[in-house]
Coordinates of C-alpha atoms and ligand atoms in Angstrom, one line a residue:
X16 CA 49.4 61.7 53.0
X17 CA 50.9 58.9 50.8
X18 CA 49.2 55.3 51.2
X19 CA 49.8 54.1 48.1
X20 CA 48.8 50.3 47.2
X21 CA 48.9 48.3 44.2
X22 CA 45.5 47.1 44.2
X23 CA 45.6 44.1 42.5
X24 CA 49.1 42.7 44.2
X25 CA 48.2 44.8 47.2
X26 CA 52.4 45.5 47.4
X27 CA 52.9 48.4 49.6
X28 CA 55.0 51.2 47.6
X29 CA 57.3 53.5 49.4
X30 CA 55.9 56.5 50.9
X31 CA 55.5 58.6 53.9
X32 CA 53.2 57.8 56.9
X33 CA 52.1 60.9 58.6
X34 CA 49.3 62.4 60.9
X35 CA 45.5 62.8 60.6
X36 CA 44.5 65.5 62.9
X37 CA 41.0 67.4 62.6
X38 CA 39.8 65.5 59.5
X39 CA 43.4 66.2 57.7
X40 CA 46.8 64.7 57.1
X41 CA 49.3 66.7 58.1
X42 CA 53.1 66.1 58.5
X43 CA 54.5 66.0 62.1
X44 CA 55.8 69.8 63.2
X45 CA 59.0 68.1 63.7
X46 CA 59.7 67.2 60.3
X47 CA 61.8 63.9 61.7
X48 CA 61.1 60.7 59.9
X49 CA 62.2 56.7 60.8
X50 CA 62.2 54.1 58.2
X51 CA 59.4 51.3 58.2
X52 CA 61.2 47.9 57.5
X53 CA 59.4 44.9 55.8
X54 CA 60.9 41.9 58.2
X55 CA 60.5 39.8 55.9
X56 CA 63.5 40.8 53.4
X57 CA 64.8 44.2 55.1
X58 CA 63.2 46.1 52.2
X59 CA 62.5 49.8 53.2
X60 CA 58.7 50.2 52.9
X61 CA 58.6 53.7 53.1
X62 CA 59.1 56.7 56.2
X63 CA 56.8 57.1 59.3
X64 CA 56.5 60.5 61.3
X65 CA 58.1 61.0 64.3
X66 CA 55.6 63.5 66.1
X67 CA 56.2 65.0 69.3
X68 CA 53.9 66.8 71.8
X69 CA 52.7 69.3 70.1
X70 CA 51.4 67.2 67.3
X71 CA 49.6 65.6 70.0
X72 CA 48.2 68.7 71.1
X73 CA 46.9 69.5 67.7
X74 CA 45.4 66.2 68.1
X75 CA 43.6 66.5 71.7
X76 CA 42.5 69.9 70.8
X77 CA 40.7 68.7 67.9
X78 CA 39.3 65.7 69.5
X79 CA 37.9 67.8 72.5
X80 CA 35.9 70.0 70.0
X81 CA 34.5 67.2 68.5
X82 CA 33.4 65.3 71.4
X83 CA 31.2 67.8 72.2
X84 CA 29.0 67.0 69.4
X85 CA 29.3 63.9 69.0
X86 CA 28.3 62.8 72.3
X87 CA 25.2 64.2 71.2
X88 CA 24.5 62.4 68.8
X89 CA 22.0 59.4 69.2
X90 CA 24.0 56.2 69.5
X91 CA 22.2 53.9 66.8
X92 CA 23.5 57.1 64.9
X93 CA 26.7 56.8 65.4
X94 CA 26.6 52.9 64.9
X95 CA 25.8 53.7 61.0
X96 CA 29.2 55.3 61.0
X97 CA 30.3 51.8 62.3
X98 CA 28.4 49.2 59.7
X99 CA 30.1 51.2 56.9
X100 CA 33.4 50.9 58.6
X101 CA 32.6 47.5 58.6
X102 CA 31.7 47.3 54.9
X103 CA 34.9 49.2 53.9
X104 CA 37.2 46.9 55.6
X105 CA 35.2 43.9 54.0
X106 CA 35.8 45.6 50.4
X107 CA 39.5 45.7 51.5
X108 CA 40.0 42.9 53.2
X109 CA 43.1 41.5 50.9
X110 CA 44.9 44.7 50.7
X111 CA 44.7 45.4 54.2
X112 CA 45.8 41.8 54.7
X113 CA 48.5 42.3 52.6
X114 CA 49.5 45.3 53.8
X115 CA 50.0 43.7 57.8
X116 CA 51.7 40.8 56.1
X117 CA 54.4 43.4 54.4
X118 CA 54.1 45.3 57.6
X119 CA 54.9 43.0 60.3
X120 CA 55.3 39.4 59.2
X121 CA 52.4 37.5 59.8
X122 CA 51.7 34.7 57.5
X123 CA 48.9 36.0 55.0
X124 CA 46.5 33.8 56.1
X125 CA 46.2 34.9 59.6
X126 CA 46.5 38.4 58.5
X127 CA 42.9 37.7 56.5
X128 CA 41.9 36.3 59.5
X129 CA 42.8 39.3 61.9
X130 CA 41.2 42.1 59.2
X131 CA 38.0 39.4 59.8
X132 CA 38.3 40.0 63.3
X133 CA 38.2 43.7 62.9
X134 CA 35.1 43.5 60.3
X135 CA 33.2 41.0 63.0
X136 CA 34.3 43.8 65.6
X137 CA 32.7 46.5 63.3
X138 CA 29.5 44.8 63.0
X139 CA 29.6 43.9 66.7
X140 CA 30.2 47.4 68.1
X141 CA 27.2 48.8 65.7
X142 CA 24.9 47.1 67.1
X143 CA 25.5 48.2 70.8
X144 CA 24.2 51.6 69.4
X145 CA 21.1 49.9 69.6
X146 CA 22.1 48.1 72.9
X147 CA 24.0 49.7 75.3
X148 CA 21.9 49.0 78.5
X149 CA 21.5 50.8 81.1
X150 CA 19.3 48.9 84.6
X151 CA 16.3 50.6 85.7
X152 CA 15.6 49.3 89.7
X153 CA 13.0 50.0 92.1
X154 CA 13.6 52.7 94.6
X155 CA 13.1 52.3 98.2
X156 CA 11.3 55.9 98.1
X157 CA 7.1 56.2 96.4
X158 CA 6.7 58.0 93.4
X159 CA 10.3 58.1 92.6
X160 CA 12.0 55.7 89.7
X161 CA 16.0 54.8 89.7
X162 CA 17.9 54.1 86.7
X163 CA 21.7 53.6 85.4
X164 CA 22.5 55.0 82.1
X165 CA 25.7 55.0 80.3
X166 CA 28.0 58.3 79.6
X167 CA 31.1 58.5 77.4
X168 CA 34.3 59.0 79.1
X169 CA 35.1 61.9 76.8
X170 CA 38.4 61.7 75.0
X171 CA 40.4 58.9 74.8
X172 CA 43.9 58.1 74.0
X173 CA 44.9 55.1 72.2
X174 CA 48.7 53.7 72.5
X175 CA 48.8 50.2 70.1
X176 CA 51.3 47.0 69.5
X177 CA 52.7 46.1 66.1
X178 CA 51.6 42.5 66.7
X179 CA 47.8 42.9 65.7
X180 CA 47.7 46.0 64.4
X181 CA 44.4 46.8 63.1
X182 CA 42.3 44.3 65.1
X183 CA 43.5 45.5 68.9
X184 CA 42.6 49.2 67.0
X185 CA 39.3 47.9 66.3
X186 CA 38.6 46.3 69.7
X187 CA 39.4 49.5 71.0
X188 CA 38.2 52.5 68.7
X189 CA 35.2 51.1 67.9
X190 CA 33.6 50.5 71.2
X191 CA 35.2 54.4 72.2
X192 CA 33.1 55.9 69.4
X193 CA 30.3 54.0 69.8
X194 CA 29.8 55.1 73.0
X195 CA 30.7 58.7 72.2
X196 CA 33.9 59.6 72.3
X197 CA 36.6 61.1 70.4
X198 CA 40.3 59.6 70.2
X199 CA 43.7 60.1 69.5
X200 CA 45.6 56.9 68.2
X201 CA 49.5 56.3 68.6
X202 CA 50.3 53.0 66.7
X203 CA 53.5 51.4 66.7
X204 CA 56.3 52.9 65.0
X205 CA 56.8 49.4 63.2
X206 CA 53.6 49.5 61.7
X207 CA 52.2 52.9 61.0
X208 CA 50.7 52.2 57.1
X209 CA 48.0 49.9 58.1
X210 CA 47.3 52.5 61.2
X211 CA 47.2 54.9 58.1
X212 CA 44.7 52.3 56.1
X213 CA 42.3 51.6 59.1
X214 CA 42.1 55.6 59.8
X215 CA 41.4 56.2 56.2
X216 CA 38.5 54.2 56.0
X217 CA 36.9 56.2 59.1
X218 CA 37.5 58.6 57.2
X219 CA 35.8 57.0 54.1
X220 CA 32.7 56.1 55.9
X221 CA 32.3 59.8 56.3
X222 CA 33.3 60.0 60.5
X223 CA 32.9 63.7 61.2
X224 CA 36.5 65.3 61.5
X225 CA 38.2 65.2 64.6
X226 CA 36.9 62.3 66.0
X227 CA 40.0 59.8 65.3
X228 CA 42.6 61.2 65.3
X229 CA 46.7 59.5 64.1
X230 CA 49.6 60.6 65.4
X231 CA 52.7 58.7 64.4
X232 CA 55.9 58.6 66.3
X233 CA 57.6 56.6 69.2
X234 CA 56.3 55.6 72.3
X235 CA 58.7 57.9 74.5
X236 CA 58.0 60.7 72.7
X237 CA 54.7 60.8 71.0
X238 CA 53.3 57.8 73.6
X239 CA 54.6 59.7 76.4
X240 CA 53.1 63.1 75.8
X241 CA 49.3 61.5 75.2
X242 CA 49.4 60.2 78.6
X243 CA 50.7 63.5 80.1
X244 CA 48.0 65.2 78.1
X245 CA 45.7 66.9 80.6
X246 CA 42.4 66.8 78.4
X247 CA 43.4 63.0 78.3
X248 CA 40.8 61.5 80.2
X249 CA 41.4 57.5 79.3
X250 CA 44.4 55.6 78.0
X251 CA 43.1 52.1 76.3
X252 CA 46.8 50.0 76.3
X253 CA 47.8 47.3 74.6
X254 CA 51.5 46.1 74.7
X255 CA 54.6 45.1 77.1
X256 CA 54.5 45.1 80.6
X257 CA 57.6 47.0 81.2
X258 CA 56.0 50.1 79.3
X259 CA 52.0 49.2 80.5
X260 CA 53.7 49.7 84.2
X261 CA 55.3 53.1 83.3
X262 CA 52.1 54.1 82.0
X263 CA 50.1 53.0 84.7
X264 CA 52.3 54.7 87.4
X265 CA 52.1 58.1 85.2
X266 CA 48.4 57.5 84.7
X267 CA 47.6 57.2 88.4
X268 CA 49.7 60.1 89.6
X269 CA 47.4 62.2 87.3
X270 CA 44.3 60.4 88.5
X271 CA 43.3 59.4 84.4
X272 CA 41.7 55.8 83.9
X273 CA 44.1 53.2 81.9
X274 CA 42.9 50.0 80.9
X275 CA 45.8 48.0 79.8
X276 CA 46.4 44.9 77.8
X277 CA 49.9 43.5 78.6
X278 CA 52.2 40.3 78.2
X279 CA 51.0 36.9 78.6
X280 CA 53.2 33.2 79.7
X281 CA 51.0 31.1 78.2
X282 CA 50.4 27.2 79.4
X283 CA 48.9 24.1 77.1
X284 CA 48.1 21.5 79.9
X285 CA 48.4 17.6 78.4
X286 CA 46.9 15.4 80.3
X287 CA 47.4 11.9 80.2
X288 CA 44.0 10.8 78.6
X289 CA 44.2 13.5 75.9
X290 CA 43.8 13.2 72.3
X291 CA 47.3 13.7 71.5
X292 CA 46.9 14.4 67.6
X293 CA 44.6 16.9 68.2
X294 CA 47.1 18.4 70.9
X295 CA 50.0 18.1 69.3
X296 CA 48.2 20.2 65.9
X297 CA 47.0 23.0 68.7
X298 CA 50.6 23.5 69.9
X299 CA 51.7 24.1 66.9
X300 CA 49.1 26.5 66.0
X301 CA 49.2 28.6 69.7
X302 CA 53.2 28.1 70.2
X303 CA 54.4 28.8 66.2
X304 CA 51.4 30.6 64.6
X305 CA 52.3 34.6 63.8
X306 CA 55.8 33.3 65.3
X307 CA 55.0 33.2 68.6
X308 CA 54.2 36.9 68.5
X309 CA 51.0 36.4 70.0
X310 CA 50.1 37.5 73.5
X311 CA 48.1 34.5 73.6
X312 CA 50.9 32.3 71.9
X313 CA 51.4 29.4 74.0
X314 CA 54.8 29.2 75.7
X315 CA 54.3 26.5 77.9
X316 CA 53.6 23.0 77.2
X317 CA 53.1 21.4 81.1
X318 CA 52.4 17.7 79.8
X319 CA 51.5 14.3 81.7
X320 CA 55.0 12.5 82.6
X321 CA 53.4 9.3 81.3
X322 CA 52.7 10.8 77.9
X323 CA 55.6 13.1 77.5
X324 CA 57.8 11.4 75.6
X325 CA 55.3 10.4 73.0
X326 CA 54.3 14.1 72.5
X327 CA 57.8 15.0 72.1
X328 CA 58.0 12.6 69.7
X329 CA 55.5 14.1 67.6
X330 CA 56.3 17.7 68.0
X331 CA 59.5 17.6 66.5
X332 CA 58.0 15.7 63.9
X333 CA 55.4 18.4 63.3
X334 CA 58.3 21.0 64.1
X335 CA 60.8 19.4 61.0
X336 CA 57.7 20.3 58.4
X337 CA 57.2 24.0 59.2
X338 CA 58.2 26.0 56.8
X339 CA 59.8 29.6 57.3
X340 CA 59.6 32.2 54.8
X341 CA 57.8 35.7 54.1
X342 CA 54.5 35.3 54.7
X343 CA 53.4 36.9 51.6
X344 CA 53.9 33.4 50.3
X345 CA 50.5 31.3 50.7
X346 CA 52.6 28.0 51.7
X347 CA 54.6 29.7 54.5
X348 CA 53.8 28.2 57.7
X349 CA 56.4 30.7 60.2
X350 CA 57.1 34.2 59.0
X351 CA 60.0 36.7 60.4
X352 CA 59.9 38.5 63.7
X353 CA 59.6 41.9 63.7
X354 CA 62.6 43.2 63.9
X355 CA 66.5 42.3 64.7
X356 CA 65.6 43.7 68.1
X357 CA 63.8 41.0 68.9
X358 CA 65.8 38.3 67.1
X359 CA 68.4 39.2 69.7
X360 CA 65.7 39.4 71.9
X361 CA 64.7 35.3 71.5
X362 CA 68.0 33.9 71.1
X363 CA 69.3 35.8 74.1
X364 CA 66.6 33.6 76.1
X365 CA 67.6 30.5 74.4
X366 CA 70.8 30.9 75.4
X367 CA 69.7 31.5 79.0
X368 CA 67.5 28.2 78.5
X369 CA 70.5 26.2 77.7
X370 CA 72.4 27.9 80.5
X371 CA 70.2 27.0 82.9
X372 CA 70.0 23.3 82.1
X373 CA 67.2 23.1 79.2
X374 CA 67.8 20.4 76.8
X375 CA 66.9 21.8 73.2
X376 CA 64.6 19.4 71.2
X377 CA 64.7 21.3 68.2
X378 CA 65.8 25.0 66.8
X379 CA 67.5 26.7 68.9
X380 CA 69.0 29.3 66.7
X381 CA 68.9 32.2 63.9
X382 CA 67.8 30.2 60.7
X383 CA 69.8 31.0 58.1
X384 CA 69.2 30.6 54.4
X385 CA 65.8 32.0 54.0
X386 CA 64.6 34.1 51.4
X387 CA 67.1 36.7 50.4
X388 CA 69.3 36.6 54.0
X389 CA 68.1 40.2 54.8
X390 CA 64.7 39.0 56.9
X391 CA 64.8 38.2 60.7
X392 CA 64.2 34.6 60.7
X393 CA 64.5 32.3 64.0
X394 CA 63.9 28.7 64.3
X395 CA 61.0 26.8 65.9
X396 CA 62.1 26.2 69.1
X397 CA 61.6 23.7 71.5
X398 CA 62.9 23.1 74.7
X399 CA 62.2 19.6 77.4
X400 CA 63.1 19.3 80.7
X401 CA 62.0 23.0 81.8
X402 CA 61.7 23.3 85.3
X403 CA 58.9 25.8 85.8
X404 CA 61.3 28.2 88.0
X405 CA 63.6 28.6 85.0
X406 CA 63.4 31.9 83.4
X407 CA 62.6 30.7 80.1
X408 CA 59.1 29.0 81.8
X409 CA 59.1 32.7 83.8
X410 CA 59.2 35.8 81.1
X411 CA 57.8 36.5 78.4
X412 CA 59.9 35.5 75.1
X413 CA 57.2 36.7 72.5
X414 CA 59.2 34.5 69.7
X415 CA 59.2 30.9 68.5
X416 CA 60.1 28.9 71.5
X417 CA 58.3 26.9 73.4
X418 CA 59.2 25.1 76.9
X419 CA 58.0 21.4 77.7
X420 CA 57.2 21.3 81.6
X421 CA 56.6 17.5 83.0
X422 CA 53.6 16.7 85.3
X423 CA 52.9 13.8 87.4
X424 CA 49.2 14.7 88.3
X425 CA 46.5 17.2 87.4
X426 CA 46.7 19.2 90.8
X427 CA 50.5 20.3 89.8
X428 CA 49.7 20.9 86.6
X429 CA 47.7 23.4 87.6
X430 CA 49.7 24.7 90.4
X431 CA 52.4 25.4 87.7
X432 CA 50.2 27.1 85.3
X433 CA 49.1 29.2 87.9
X434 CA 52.2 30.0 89.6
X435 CA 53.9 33.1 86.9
X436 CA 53.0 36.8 87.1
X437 CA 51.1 36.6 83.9
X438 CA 47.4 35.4 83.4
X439 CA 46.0 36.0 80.2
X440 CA 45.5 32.3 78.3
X441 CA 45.6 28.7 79.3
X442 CA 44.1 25.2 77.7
X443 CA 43.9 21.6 78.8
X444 CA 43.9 19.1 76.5
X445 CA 41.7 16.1 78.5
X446 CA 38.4 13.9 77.9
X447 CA 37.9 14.0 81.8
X448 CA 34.8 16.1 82.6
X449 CA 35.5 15.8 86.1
X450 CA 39.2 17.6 85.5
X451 CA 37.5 20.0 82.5
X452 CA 35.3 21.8 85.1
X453 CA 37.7 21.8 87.4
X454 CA 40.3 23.5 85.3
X455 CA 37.4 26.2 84.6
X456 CA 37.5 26.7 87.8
X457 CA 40.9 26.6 89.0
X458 CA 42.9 28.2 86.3
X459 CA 43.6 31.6 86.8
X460 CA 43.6 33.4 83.8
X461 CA 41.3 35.5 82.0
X462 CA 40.9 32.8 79.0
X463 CA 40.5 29.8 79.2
X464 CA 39.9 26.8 76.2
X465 CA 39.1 23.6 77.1
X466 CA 40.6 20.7 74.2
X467 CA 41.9 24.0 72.1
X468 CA 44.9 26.0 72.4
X469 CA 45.9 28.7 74.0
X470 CA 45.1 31.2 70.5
X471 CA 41.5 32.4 68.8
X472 CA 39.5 34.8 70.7
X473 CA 36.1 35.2 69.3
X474 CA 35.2 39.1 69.6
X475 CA 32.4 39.3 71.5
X476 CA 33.8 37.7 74.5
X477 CA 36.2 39.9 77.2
X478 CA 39.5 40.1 76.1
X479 CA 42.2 40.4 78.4
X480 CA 43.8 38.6 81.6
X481 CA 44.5 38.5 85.6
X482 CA 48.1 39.4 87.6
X483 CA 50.3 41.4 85.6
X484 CA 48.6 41.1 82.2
X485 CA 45.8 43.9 82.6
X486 CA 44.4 46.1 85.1
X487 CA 41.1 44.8 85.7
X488 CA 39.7 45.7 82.4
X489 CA 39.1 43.6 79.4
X490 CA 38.9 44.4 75.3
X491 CA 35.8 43.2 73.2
X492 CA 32.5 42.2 74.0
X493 CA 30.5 43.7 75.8
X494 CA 32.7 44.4 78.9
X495 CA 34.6 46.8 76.4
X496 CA 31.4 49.3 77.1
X497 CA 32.9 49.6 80.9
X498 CA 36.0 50.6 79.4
X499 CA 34.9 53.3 77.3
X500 CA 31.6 54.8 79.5
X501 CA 31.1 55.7 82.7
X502 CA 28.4 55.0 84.8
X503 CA 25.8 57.4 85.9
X504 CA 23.0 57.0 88.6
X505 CA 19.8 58.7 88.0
X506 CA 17.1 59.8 90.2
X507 CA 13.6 61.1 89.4
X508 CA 11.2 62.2 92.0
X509 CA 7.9 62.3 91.1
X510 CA 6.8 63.1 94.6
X511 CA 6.9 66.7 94.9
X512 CA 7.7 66.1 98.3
X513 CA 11.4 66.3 100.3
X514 CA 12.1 61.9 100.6
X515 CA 14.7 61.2 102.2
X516 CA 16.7 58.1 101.1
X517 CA 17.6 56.0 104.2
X518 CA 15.5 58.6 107.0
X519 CA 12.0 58.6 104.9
X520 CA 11.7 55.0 104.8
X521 CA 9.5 52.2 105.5
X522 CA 12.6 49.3 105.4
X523 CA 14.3 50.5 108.8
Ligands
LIG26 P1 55.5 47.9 73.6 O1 55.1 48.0 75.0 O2 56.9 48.1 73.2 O3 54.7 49.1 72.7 C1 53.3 49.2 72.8 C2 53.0 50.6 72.4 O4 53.4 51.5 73.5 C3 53.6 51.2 71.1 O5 52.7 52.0 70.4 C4 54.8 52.0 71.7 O6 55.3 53.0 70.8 C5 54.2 52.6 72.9 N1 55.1 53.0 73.9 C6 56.4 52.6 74.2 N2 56.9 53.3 75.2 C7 56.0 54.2 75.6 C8 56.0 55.2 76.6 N3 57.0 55.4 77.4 N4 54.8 55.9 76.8 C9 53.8 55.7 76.0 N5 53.7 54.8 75.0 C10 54.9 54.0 74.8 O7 54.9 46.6 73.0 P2 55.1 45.9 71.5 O8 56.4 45.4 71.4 O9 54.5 46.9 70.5 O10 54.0 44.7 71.6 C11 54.3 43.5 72.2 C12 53.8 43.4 73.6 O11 52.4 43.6 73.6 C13 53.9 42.0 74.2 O12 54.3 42.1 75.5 C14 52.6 41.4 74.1 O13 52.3 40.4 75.1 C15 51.7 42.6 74.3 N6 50.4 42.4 73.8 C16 49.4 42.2 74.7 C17 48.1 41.9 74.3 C18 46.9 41.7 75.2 O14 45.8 41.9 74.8 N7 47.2 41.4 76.5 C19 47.8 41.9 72.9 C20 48.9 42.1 72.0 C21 50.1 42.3 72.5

């Protein structure tokens, strides 16, 4: 084990990222190792494990042993566990901050505010140890009572993104040991040392071993063999589409539960009476903010043909006084992407954009001249004239580019939102109450922000979305519980007597 921080800079020093299995860090049996690249300036943080299976089966095994106690254990028990994860992460908030900034290129202000979101997570899970309902209803048989209480799934495996990598761990960890389970966590490869930071304070707050697990590696190998993984009951996803699919297919041939998190196409609706300022701010927050890397980040802007040139007008204004640079920096507005993968990645769809008859407002390529040359830097991008069957108003870019889709009423605007595979996030920007409930009603996605854009979950509301972006399931709040328990009817008879449910009645 090697985390190794400069506390007061909170610099991350070169080392090697390995596993925690059964309360102990242990190198991966293959011995194979990948670099971890800061994309901000190409500068080699230090080497992450490349497990395979049977690291994960060290992992499983120790996981299966401990469930067995643990789901013992009285919940607001187990929630103490949880208020001093919360405190530790409190106490390290900057370093931790600093340490996803270094890691995958968010500006450092957001990174504060997504170690906040796992803190408020912390706090919020602990107290379902007290909560956690269960229904008690009447049954239709005398001297007999009918109840609902929750059970833990029993081990869970967790497969993570790079692109919030210690607040989707929280929303999902933390509600899985709350409600007693054990788990085994694969993060991203890109971003294994704040995996390494969030595991060691679980294992600061005193977790009993073999309750979280960490295995590091890639998603084909290490990913792979947690979903094959017979004592495997639950896979909690978050990431692409493409690999949530594979999963899911795998998954349901071996009859495990998945809930999966996956990519987003997300619309800002202006309507014609909007306050534009206030629009025009959100658009850049949702469409720019952690470079577009969010799945929430708005990709869409489906604006009122009679105020569409005058929000152009001040986007590319807004646009020209961005500024790009390593978000280590506190005046950095736009940080890298993550890798040169998917700087290929974005400009590949620009140039598809442009192909198919975009015009470019702004951007529109690899900027160059930032910081020492060796980050992966792309321009704010901006695109007018999208017609929403283009690809670029289709798929999922996950970069700096957003595409301006005209309107000439409320209905289409709407219609077009609606009408891609993806349904996690949309916003309308409006002072029409009449059109605001409406748009709560009628747009079909699993957020929705009314005057706000398309970015800022709050954790104890469901996270996730409709059509191809999830499964059915949804991170945080309270609908996290369904995720992580299942549900078991309980009967008592008090009759000492054979009832019959349905025969013995009175109701017939
Ligand atoms: P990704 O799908 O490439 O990887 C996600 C995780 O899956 C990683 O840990 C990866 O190693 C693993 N993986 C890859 N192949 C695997 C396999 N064959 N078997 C098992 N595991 C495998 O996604 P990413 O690039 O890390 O993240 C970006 C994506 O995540 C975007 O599509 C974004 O929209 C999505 N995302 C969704 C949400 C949400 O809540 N809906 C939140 C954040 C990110």
């Amino acid at each position: 084990m090697s985390l190794s921080i400069n506390e007061a800079a909170g610099v991350v020093k070169t080392g090697k990222y390995i596993n925690y299995i059964d309360g102990e860090w242990k190198e991966p049996l293959t011995g194979k190792y990948r670099p971890v690249i800061n994309p901000a300036n190409g500068e080699v943080l230090g080497e992450v494990a490349q497990s395979s299976a049977v690291d994960v089966d060290l992992a499983v095994a120790a996981a299966v042993k401990a469930q067995k106690e643990w789901r013992l254990v009285p919940a607001p028990e187990r929630a103490e566990y949880l208020f001093t994860v919360g405190r530790l992460l409190k106490e390290q908030k900057e370093n931790l901050a600093r340490m996803i900034t270094s890691e995958m290129g968010k500006v450092i202000e957001e990174a504060r505010g997504e170690v906040q979101e796992a803190i408020d997570m912390a706090h919020y899970m602990a107290g379902e140890g007290r909560r956690m309902f269960g229904e008690t209803m009447p049954s239709e048989l005398r001297n007999k009572f009918a109840m609902s209480i929750r059970v833990p799934v029993g081990v869970v495996g967790l497969i993570t993104p790079w692109n919030f990598p210690i607040a989707i761990a929280s929303w999902k960890s933390l509600p899985a040991l709350v409600t007693g389970n054990a788990l085994v966590w694969k993060p991203s490869p890109d971003t294994p040392i704040v995996a390494e930071a969030f595991v060691k304070i679980y294992e600061q707050a005193g977790l009993p071993k073999g309750l979280i697990n960490l295995v590091q590696g890639s998603g084909p190998e290490a990913g792979a063999a947690l979903v094959e993984h017979p004592d495997i009951d639950l896979i909690g996803f978050t990431g692409s589409n493409a690999v949530g699919k594979k999963i899911n297919e795998r998954a349901g041939a071996l009859l495990k539960r998945t809930s999966l998190e996956m990519g987003g196409k997300n619309a800002i609706i202006v309507m014609d009476d909007a306050n534009l300022d206030l629009a025009v701010e959100s658009i850049i927050w949702s469409g720019f903010g952690t470079t577009g890397q969010r799945c929430t980040a708005a990709s869409r802007v489906i604006v009122h043909e009679a105020v569409k040139q005058k929000l152009e007008a001040q986007l590319i204004d807004a646009v020209c006084h961005l500024k790009l640079g390593d978000g280590q920096d506190e005046s950095t507005d736009v940080g890298p992407v993550i890798n040169q993968a998917a700087l290929e990645k974005i400009d590949k769809y620009v140039r598809i954009g442009i192909s198919e008859g975009a015009t470019l407002l702004c951007g529109g390529k690899l900027a160059e001249g930032v910081g020492n040359g060796k980050g992966y830097y792309y321009e704010p991008t901006i695109f007018t004239d999208v017609k929403p069957d283009m690809t670029i108003a289709k798929e999922e870019i996950f970069g700096p580019v957003l595409s301006i889709i005209s309107t000439k009423d409320f209905e289409t605007a709407i219609k077009v939102n609606n009408e891609v595979s993806f349904g996690l996030s949309s916003s309308i920007f409006t002072s029409d109450v009449n059109r605001v409930f409406q748009a709560m009603r009628d747009l079909d996605t699993g957020i929705v922000y009314i005057n706000a854009g398309t970015t800022g979950a709050e954790i104890h509301l469901p996270f996730g979305g409709t059509k191809e972006t999830g499964n059915g399931h949804r991170d945080s709040g309270v609908a996290a519980l369904d995720v992580y328990t299942e549900w078991r009817a309980v009967y008592v008879d008090y009759s000492n007597t054979l009832q019959r449910a349905q025969i013995d009645t009175n109701t017939k």
